[in-house]
mmCIF file of C-alpha atoms in Angstrom:
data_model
loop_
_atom_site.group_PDB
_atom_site.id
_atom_site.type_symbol
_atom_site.label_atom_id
_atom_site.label_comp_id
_atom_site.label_asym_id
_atom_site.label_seq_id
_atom_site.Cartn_x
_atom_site.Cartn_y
_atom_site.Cartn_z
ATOM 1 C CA UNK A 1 114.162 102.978 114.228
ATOM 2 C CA UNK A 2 116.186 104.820 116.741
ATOM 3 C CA UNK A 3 118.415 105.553 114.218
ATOM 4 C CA UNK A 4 116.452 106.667 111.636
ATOM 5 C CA UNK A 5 114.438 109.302 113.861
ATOM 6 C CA UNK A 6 118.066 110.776 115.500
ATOM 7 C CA UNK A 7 118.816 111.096 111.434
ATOM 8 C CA UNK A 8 115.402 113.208 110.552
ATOM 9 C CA UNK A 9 115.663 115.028 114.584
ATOM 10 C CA UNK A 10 119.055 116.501 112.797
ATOM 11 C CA UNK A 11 117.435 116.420 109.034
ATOM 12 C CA UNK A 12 114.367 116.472 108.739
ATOM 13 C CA UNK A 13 114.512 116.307 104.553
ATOM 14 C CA UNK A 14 117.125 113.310 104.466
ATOM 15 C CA UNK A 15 115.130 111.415 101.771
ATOM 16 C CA UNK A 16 116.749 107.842 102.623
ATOM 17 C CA UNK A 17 115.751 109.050 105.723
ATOM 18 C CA UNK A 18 112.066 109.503 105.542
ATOM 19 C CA UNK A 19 111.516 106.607 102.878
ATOM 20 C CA UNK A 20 113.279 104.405 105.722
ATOM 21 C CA UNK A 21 110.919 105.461 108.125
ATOM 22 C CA UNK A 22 107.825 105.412 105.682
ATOM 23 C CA UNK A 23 108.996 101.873 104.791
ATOM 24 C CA UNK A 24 109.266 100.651 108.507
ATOM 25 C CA UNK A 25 105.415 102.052 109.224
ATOM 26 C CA UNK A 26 104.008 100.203 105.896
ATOM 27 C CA UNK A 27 105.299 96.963 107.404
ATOM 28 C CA UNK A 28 103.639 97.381 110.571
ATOM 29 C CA UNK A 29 100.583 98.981 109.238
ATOM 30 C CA UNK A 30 98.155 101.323 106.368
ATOM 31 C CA UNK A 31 100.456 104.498 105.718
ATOM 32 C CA UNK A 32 98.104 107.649 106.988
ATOM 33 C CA UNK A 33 97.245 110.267 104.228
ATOM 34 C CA UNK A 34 99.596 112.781 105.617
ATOM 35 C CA UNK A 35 102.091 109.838 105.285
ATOM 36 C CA UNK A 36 101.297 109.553 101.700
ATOM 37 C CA UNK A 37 101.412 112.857 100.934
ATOM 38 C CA UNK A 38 104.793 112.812 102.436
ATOM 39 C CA UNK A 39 105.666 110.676 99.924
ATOM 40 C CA UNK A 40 104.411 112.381 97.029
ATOM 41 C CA UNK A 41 106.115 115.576 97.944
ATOM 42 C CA UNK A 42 109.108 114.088 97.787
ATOM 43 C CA UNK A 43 108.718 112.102 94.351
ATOM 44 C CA UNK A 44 107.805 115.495 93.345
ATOM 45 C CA UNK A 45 110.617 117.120 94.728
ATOM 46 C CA UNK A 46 114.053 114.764 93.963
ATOM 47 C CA UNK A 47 115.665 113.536 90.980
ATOM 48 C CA UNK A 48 117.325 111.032 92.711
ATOM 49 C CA UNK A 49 115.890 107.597 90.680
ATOM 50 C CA UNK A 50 115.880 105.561 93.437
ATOM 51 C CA UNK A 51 114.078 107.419 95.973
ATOM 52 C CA UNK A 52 111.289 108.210 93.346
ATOM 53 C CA UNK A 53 111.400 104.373 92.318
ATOM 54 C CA UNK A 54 111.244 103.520 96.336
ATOM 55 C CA UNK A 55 108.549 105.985 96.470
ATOM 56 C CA UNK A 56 106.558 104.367 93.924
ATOM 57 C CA UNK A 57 106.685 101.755 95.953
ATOM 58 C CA UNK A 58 105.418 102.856 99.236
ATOM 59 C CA UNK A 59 102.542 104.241 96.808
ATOM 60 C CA UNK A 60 102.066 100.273 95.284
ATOM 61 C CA UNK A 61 102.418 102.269 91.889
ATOM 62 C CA UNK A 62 104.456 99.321 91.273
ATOM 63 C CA UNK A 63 104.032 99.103 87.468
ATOM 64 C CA UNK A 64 105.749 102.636 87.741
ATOM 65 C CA UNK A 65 108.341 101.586 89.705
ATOM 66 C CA UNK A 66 109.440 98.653 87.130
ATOM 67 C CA UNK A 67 108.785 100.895 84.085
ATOM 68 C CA UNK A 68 112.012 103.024 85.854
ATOM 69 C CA UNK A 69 113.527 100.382 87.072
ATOM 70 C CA UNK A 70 114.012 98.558 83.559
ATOM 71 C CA UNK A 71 115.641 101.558 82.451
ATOM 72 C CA UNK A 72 118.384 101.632 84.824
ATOM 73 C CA UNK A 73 121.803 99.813 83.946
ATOM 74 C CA UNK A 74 121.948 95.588 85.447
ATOM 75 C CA UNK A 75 124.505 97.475 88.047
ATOM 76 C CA UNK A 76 122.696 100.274 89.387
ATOM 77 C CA UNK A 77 119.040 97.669 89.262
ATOM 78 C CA UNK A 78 120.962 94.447 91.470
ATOM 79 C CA UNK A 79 122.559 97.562 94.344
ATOM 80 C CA UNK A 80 118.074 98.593 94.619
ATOM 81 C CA UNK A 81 117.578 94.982 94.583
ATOM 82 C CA UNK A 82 119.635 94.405 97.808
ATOM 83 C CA UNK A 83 117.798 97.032 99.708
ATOM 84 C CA UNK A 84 114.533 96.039 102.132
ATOM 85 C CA UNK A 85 112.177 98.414 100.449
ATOM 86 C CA UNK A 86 112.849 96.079 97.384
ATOM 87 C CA UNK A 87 111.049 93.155 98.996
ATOM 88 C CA UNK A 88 107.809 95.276 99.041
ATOM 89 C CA UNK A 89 107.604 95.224 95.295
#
């Protein structure tokens, strides 16, 4: 966690760095509202696929996240696999 907050001290809009951090509180605990809007800004704001699909999962819109998942090649759907937030879905 270290890590992750000397990433956001120097960007503050790293978006594998906030869903990181987002992703470390929802194991420990009920993500805040100001959390969740956090969240939903940046869904809103990127077109990167697999921060919105990680996003959907820190929501639990996990229908959502599946639906864009299964539309991603086998190659691009095993490298989300292999990352932690995976195991939340």
């Amino acid at each position: 966690t270290l890590l992750i907050a000397k990433l956001l001290e120097v960007d503050e809009n790293n978006e594998n760095g906030i869903i990181n951090h987002l992703q470390l509180l929802k194991r420990k605990r009920e993500l805040a509202d100001e959390e969740i809007s956090k969240i939903e800004k940046l869904e809103e704001s990127t077109e990167n696929e697999m921060i919105i699909c990680a996003a959907d999962i820190l929501l639990e819109n996990r229908h959502q996240a599946k639906k864009l998942m299964n539309q991603w090649s086998e190659e691009k759907q095993e490298l989300f696999k292999n990352f932690p937030i995976y195991n939340l879905l």
